[in-house]
Coordinates of C-alpha atoms and ligand atoms in Angstrom, one line a residue:
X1 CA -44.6 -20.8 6.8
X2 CA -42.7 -17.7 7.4
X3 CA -42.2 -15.8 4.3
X4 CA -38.5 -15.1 2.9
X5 CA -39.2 -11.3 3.5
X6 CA -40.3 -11.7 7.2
X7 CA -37.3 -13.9 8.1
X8 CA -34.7 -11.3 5.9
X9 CA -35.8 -8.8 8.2
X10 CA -36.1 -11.0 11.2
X11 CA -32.0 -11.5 10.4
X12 CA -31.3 -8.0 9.8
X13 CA -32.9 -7.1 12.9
X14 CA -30.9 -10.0 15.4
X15 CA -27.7 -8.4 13.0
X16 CA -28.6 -4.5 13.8
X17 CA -29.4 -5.5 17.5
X18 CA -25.6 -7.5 17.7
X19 CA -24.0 -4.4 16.4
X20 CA -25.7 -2.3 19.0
X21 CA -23.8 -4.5 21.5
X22 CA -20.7 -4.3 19.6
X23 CA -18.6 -0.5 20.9
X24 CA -17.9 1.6 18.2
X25 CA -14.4 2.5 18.0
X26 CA -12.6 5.5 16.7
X27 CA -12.7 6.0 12.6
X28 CA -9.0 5.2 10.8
X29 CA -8.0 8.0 9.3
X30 CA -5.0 9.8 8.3
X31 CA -3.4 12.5 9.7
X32 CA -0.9 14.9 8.5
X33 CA 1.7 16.7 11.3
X34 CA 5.0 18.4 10.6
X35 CA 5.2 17.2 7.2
X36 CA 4.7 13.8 8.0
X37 CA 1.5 11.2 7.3
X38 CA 0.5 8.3 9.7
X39 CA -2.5 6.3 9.5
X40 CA -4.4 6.4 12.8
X41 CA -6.3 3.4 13.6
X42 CA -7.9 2.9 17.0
X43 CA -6.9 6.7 17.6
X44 CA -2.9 5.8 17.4
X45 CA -0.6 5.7 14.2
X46 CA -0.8 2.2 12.6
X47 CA 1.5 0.7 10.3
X48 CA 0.0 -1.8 7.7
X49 CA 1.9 -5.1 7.5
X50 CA 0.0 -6.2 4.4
X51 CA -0.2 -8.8 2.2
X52 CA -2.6 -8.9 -1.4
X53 CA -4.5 -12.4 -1.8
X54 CA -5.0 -13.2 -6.1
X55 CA -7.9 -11.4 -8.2
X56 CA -9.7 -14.8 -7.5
X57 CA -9.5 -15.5 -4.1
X58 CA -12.5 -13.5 -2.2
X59 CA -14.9 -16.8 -2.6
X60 CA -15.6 -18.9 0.4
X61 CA -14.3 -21.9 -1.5
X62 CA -11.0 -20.2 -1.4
X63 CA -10.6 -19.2 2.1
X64 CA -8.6 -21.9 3.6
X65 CA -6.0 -21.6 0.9
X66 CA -6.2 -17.3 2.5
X67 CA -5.8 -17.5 5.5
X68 CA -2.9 -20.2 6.3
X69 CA -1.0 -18.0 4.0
X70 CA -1.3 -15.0 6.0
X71 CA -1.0 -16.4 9.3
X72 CA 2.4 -17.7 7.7
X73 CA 3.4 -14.3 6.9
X74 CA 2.2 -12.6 10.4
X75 CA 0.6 -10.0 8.4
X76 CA -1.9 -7.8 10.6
X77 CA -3.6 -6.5 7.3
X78 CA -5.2 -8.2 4.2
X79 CA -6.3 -6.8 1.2
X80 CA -8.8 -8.4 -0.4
X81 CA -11.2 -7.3 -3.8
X82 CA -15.2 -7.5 -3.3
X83 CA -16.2 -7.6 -7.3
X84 CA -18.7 -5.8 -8.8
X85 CA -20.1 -8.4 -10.7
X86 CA -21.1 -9.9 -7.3
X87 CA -22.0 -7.4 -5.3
X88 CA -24.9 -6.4 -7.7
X89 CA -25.8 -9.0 -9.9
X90 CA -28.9 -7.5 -10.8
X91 CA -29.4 -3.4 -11.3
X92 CA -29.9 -1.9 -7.8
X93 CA -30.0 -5.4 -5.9
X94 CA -26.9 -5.7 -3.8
X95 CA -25.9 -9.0 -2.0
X96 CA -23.8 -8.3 0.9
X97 CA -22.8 -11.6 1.9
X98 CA -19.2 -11.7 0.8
X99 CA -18.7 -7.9 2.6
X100 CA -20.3 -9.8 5.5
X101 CA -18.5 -13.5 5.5
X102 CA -15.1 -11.4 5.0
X103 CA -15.3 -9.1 8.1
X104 CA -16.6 -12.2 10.2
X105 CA -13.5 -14.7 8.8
X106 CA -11.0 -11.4 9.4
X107 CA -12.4 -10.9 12.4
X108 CA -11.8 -14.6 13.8
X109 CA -8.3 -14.2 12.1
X110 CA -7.5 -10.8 13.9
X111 CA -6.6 -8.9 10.9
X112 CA -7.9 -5.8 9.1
X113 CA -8.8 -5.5 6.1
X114 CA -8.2 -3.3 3.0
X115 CA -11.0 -3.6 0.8
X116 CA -10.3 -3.6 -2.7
X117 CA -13.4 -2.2 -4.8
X118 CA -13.2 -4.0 -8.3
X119 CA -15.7 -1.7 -10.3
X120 CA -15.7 -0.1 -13.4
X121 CA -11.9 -0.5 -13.9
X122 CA -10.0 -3.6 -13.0
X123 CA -6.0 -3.6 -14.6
X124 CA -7.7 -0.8 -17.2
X125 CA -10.4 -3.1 -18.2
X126 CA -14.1 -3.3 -17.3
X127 CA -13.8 -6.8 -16.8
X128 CA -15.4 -7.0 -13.2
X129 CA -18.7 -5.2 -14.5
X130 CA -21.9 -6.8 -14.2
X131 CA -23.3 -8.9 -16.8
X132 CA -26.2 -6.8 -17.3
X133 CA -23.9 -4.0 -18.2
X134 CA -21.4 -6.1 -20.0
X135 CA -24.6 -7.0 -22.2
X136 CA -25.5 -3.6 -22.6
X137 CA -22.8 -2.1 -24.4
X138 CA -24.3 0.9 -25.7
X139 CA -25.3 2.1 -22.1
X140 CA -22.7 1.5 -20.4
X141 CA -19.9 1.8 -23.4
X142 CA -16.2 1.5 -23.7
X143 CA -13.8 3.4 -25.4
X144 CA -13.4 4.5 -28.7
X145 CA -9.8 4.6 -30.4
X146 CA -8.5 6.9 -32.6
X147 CA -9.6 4.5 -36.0
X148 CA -13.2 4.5 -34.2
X149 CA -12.8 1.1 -33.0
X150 CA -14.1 -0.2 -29.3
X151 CA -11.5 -0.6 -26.6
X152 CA -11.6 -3.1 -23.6
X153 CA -11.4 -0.4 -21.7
X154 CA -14.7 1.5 -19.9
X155 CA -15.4 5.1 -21.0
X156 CA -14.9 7.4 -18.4
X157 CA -17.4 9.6 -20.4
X158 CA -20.2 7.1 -19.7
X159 CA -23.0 8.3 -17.6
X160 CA -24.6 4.9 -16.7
X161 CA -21.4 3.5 -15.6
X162 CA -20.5 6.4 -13.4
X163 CA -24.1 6.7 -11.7
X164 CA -24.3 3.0 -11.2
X165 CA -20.6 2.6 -10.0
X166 CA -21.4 5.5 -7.5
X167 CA -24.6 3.9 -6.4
X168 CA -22.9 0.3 -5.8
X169 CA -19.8 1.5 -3.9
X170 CA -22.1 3.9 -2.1
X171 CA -24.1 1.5 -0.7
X172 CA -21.1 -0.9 -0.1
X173 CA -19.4 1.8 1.9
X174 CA -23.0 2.5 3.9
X175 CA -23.2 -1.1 4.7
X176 CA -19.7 -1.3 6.1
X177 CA -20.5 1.9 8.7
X178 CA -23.5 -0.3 9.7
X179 CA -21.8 -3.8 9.8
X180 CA -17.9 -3.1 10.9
X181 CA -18.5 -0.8 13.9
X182 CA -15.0 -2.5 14.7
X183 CA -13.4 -0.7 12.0
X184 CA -11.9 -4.3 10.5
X185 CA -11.8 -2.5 7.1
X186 CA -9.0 0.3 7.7
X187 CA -9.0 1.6 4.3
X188 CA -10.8 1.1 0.6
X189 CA -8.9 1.0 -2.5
X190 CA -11.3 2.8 -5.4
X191 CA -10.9 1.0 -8.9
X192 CA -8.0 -1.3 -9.6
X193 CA -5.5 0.1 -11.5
X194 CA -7.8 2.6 -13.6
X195 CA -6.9 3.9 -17.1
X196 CA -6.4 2.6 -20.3
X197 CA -3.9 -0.1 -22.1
X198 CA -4.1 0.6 -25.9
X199 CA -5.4 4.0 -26.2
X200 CA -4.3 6.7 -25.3
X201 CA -7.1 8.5 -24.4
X202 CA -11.5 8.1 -25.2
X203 CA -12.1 9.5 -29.1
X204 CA -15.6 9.3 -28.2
X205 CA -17.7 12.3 -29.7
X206 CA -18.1 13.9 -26.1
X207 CA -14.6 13.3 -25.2
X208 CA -13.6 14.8 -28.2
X209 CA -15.1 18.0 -28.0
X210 CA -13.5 18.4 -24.0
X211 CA -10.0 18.0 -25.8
X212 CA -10.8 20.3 -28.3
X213 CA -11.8 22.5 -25.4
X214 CA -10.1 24.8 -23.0
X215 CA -8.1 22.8 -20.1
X216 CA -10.0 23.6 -16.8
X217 CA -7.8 26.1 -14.7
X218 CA -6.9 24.1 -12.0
X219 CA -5.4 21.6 -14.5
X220 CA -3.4 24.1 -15.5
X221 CA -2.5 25.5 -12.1
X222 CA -1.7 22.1 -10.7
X223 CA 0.7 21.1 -14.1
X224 CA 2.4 24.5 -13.4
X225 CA 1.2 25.7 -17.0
X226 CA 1.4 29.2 -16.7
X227 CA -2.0 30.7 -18.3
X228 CA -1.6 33.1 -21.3
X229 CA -3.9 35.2 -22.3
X230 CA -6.2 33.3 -24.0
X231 CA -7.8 30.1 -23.2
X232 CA -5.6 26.5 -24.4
X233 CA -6.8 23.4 -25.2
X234 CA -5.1 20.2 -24.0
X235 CA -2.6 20.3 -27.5
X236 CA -2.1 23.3 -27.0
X237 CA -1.2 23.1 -23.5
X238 CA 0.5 20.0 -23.2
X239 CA 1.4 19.3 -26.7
X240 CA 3.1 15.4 -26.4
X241 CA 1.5 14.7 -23.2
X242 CA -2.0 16.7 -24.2
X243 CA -3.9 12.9 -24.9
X244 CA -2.2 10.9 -21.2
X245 CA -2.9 14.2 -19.1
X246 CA -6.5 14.8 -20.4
X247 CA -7.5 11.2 -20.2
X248 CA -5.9 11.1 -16.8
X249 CA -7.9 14.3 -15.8
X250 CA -11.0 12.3 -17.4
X251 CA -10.4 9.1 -15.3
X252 CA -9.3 11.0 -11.9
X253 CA -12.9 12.6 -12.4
X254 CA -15.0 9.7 -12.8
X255 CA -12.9 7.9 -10.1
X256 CA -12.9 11.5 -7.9
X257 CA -16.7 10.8 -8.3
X258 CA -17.2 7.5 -6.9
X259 CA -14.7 7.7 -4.1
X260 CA -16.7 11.2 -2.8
X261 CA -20.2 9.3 -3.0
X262 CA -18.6 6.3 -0.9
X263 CA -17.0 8.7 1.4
X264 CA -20.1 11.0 2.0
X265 CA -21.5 7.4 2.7
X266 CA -18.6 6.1 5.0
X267 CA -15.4 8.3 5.9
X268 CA -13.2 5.8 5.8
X269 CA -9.2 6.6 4.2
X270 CA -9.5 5.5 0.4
X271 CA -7.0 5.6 -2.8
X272 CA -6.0 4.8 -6.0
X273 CA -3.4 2.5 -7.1
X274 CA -1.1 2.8 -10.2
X275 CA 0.3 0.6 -12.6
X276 CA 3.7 2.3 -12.9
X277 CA 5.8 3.5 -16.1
X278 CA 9.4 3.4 -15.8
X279 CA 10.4 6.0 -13.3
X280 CA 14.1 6.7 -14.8
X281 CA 13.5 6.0 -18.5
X282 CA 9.6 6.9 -18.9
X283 CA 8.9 6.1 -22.4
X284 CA 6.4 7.9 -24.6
X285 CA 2.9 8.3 -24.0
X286 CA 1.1 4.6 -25.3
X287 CA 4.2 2.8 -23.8
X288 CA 2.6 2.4 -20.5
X289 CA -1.2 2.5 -19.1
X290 CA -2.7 6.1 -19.9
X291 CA -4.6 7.8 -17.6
X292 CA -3.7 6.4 -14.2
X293 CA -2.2 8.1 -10.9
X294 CA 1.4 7.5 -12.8
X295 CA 4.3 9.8 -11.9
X296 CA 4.0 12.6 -14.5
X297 CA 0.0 13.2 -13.4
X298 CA -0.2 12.6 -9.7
X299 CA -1.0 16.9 -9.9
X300 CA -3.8 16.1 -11.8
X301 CA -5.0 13.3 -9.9
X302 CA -4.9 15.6 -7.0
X303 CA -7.3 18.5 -7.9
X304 CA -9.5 16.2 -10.2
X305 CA -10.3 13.5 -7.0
X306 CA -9.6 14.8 -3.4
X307 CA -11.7 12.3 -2.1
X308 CA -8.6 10.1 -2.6
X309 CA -6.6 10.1 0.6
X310 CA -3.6 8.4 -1.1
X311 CA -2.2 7.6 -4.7
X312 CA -0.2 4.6 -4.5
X313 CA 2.5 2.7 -6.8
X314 CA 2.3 -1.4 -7.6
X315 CA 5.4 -1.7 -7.8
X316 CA 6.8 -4.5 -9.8
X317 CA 10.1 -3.5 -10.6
X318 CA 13.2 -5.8 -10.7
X319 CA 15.7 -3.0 -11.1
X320 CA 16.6 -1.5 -7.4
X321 CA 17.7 2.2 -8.6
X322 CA 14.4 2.1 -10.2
X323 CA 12.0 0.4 -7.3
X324 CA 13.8 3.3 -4.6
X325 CA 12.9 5.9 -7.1
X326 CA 9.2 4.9 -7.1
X327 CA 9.2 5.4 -3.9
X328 CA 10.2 8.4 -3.4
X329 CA 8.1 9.5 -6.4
X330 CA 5.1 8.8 -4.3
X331 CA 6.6 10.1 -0.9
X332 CA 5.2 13.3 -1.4
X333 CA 4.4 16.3 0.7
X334 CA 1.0 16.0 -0.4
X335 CA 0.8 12.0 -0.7
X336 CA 1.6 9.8 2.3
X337 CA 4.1 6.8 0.8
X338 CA 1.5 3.5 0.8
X339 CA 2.7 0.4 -1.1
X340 CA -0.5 -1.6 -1.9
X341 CA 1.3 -4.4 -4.1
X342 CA 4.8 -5.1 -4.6
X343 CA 6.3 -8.4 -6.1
X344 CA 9.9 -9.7 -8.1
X345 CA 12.5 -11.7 -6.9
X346 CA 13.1 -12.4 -3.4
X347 CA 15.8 -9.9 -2.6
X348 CA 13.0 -7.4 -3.4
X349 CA 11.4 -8.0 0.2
X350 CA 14.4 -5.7 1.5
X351 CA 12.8 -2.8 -0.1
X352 CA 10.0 -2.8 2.6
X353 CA 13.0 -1.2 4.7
X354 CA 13.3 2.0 2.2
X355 CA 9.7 2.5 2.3
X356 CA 9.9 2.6 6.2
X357 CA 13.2 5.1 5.5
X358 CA 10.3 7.1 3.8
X359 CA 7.7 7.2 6.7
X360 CA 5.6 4.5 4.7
X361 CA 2.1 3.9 6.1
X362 CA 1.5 0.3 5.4
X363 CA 3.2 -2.6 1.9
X364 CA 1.7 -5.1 0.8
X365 CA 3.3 -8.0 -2.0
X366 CA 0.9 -9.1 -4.1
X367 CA -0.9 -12.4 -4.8
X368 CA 0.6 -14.3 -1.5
X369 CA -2.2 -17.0 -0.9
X370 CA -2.2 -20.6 -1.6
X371 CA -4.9 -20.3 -4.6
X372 CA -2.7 -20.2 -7.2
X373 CA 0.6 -20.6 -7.9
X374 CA 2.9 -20.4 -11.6
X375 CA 3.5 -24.2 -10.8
X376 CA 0.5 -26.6 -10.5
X377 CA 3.6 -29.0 -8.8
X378 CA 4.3 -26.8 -6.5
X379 CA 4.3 -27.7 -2.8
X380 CA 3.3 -25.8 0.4
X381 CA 6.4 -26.3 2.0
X382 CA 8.2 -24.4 -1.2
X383 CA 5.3 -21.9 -1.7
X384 CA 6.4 -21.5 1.8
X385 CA 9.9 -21.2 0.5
X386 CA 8.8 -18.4 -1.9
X387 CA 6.9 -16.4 0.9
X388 CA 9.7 -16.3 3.9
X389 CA 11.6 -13.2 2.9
X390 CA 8.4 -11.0 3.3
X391 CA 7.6 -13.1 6.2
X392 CA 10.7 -12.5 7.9
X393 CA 9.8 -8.5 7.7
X394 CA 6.6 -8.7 9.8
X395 CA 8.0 -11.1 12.0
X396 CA 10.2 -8.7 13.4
X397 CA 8.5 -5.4 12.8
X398 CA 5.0 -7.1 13.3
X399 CA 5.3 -7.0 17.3
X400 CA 6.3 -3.6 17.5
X401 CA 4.4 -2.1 14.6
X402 CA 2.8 0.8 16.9
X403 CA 6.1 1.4 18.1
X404 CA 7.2 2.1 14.3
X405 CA 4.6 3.8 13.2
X406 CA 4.6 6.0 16.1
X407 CA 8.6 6.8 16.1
X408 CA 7.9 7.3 12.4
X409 CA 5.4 9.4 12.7
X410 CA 7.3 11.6 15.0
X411 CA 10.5 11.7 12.4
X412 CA 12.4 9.8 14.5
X413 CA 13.1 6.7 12.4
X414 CA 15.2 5.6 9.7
X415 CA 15.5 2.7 7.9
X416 CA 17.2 1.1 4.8
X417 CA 18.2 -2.1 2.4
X418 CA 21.4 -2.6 0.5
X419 CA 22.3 -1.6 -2.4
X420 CA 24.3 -3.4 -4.8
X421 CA 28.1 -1.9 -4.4
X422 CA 26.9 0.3 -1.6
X423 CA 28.8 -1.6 1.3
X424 CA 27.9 1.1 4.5
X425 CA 25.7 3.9 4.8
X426 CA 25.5 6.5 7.7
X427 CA 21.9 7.9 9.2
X428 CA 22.1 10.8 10.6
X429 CA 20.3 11.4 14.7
X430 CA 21.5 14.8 16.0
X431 CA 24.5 14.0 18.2
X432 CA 25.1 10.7 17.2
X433 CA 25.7 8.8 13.6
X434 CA 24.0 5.4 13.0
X435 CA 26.6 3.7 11.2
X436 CA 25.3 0.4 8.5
X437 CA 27.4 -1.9 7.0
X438 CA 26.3 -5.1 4.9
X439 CA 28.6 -8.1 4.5
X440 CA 31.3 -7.6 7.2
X441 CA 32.7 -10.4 9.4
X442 CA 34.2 -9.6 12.7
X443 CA 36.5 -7.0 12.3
X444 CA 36.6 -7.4 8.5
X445 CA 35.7 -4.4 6.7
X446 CA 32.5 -4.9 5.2
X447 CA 32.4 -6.2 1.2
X448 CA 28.5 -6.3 0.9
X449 CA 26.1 -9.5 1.1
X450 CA 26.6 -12.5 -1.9
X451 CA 22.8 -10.8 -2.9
X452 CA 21.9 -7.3 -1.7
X453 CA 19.4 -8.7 0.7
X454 CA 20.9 -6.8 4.2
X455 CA 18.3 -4.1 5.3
X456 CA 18.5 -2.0 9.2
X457 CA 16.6 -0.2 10.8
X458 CA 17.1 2.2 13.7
X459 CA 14.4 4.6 15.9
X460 CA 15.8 7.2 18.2
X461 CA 14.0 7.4 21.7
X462 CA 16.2 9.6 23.5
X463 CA 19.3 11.6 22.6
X464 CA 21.5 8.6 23.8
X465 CA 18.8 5.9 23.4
X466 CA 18.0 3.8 20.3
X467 CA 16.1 0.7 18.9
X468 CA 18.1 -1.0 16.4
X469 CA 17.0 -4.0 14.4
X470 CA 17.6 -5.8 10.7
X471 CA 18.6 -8.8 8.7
X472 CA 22.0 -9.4 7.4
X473 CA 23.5 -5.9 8.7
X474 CA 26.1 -4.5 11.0
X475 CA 24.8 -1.3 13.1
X476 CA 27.2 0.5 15.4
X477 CA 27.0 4.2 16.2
X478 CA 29.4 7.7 15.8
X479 CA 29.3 10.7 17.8
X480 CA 28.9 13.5 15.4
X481 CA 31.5 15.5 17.2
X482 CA 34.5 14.0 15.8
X483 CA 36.7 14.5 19.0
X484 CA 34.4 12.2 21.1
X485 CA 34.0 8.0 20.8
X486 CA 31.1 5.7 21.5
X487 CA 30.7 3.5 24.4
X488 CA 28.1 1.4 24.9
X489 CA 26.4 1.6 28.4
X490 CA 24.0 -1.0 28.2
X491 CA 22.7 -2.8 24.9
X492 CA 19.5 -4.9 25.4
X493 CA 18.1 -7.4 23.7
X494 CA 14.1 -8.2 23.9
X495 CA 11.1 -9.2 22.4
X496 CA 8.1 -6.7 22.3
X497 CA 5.2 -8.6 23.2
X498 CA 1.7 -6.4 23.1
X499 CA 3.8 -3.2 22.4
X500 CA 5.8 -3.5 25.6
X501 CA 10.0 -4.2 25.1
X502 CA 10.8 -7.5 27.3
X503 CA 14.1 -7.8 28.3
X504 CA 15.7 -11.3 27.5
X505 CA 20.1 -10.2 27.7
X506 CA 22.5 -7.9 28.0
X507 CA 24.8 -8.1 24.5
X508 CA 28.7 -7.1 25.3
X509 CA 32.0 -8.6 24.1
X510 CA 32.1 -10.5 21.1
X511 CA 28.0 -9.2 20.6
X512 CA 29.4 -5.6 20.6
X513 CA 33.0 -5.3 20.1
X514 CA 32.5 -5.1 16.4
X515 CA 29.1 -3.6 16.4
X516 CA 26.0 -5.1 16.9
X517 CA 25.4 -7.5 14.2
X518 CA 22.2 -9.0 12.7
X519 CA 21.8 -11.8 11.1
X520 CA 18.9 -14.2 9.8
X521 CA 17.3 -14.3 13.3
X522 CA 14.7 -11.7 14.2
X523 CA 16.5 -9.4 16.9
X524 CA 15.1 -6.4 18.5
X525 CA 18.0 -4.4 20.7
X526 CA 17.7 -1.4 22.7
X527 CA 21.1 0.4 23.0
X528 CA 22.2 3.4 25.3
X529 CA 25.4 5.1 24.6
X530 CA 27.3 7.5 25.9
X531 CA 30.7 9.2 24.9
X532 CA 34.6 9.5 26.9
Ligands
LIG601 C1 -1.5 -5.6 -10.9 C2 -3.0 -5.6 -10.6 O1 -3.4 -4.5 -9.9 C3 -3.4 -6.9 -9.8 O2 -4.7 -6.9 -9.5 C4 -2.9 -8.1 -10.6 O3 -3.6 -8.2 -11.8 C5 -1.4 -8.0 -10.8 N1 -1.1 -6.8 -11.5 C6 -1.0 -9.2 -11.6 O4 0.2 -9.7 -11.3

């Protein structure tokens, strides 16, 4: 009989040989010209249509309620945890069979992947460590609060849990340069939501003495704290904030630390997500998770983990003044804008326009599979329901996503949703104004949509040559020179089918004479103008 070891590493050996066959292509990455990010995949820039499956879902059992769901929302880009707790369920022995059965599903599906690495923080909690450690307390230990008492919530003070965090994602990451030579994972999200709910910060002995001592210099150079004289502590320093900016610096280290021993590993584009506090009425310290990439300490993310490629926002807010102003929170010259889940009511699906306005690299709503859903009566046909305005984005953009991403890239794209009481807005190309109105019939002026759900999106090509496209929008065009009017020479409409515009019509008369209108149909028109 052949012994288990001999036929392990008769396996690994047909595996390593398959690879061999397999061409390697280029590594995604992100790059950084003129100001602006893109995410290069296969050596071009890439825009993630993505959609988040539940915290439960990565189990084989699960699969065919994963990928019907995406294949209903044309997404070219899932994310998807791998847990801790199963990747090593003894110390040091890691079982690779969920990394594996994941790339091979993806790749009979033809979608990436953004791996989501549930490790010593999950939602702020260490909920997705290993039983060993979860039985070991004292070892691998949480936080202590300010009455002394133990937080769920890991330490980012404890040793164990940092060396054996770094040693599982490190050998995660090396597995995936070995077994995804076709780069199906694009990217790799480090933690889930790190930091803390219900204290502010670790009161831990050792944690104690670093607050009680002098802030590291770059802290203070990235906050924009000019140094006196003498050294500060973090009161000192920060006063109010000292206990969120020092626990963030504690839990940007620790998570700095396991993203640089994955990346030395595996270069692959990794980051952070957040969950948010309110970005126009932030309340005090302890009213939202402490220590996190939130708003106020994205600085001190920044210098404490460069490994981190992106810090990125969940966002989960109802209110539209404050879900635009997350964005461009996180649109940063030093932060490309990458929304990794997004959720609330269906109208919020329109915002996936504004993040393109802001040069966004890749969205993502969250929990979109069939594993679960708020009502146990629920049907697929109105889960269905709940998943078609998303859908309806990456069923137009999905086709010409490279085009997107490219024109973004190149600062030649702009792109918006309504706002409520905001009936037109005007987007500025050089000679010509792009001209959007929501709500308007014929030659009625426009009054806005019932719901705020219009969004538009236009990409300049050359100086008289667009790509227009939206839902529930009007889009006609000025000439900035007020002395001059717009005719169209030739409007277009087409599909793009493997990147390459196909020409269907010609729009003109009622299609243009009061500008070219979308509706609930995906269109895709290619308009040249010209002045008299
Ligand atoms: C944000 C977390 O990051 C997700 O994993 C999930 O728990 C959602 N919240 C819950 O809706």
């Amino acid at each position: 009989m052949i012994s288990a070891a001999v036929a392990a590493f008769a396996a690994a050996s047909l595996a390593v040989t398959l690879q061999a066959q397999v061409t390697e292509r280029p590594l995604p990455r992100i790059v950084k010209k003129d100001g602006r990010f893109a995410l290069f995949v296969d050596d071009a820039p890439f825009l993630m249509l993505g959609a988040q499956v539940h915290n439960s879902s990565t189990w084989p059992a699960m699969f065919p309620k994963v990928w019907p769901a995406m294949e209903y929302l044309s997404v070219n880009t899932v994310e998807i945890p791998i847990y801790w707790e199963q990747f090593e369920p003894r110390p040091g022995a890691y079982d690779y069979s969920m990394v594996d059965r994941l790339l091979k599903e993806a790749r009979q599906h033809r979608v990436r992947l953004v791996v989501l690495w549930f490790g010593t923080w999950k939602n702020g909690s260490q909920h997705y460590m290993p039983e060993w450690m979860k039985l070991d307390p004292i070892r691998y230990a949480h936080m202590i609060d300010k009455n002394g008492h133990a937080v769920d919530s890991p330490s980012p003070y404890a040793a164990a849990s940092l060396d054996a965090d770094k040693s599982a994602f490190t050998a995660f990451m090396r597995h995936l340069k070995t077994a995804d030579p076709e780069r199906t994972v694009i990217m790799v999200q480090v933690e889930n939501e790190a930091g803390t709910w219900g204290s502010l910060r670790d009161y831990s002995p050792a944690a104690q003495k670093l607050f009680e001592a002098p802030v590291p210099a770059e802290v203070l150079r990235a906050m924009q704290v000019s140094a006196s004289t003498r050294s500060m502590n973090w009161q000192e320093a920060f006063g109010g904030e000292a206990e969120v900016n020092f626990h963030a610096w504690s839990v940007a280290k620790y998570v700095g630390q396991v993203a640089a021993a994955g990346k030395a590993a595996y270069p692959l584009p990794l980051y952070a997500n957040a969950a948010l506090r309110d970005p126009l009425k932030p309340g005090a310290p302890g009213s939202y998770e402490s220590g996190g990439p939130t708003d106020n300490v994205l600085a001190i993310w920044k210098v404490a983990a460069p490994a981190l490629d992106v810090l990125a926002p969940d966002i989960y807010q109802n209110d539209p003044a404050a879900y635009l102003k997350v964005l461009e929170l996180y649109h940063r010259d030093d932060n490309p804008l990458f929304v990794p889940e997004t959720g609330g009511p269906a109208a919020n699906a329109r915002f996936f326009f504004s993040a393109l306005g802001l040069q966004a690299i890749g969205y993502s709503p969250f929990g979109m599979d069939y594993t679960r859903t708020a009502n146990a009566e629920e049907t697929t046909k109105e889960r269905e329901e709940f998943l078609k305005p998303w859908a309806m984005n990456y069923r137009l953009i999905g086709p010409m996503q490279r085009e997107i991403a490219r024109l973004n890239f190149e600062g030649k794209l702009k792109a918006v949703a309504e706002e409520k009481l905001k009936v037109a807005e005007t987007l500025p190309f050089g000679a010509w104004n792009a001209v959007v109105w929501y709500g308007a019939t014929r030659n009625n002026r426009a009054v806005g949509n019932p719901e705020p759900i219009g969004r538009a999106l236009v990409g300049q090509f050359k100086d008289n040559q667009f790509l227009v496209t939206g839902y529930f929008s009007r889009v006609d065009f000025r000439p900035a020179d007020p002395d001059k009017h717009r005719q169209f020479l030739r409007v277009e409409e087409g599909t793009y089918e493997n990147g390459v515009f196909k020409f269907l019509r010609i729009w003109n008369g009622d299609e243009t004479d009061w500008g070219l209108n979308f509706g609930v149909e995906p269109v895709v028109l290619r308009v040249s103008l010209a002045t008299y």
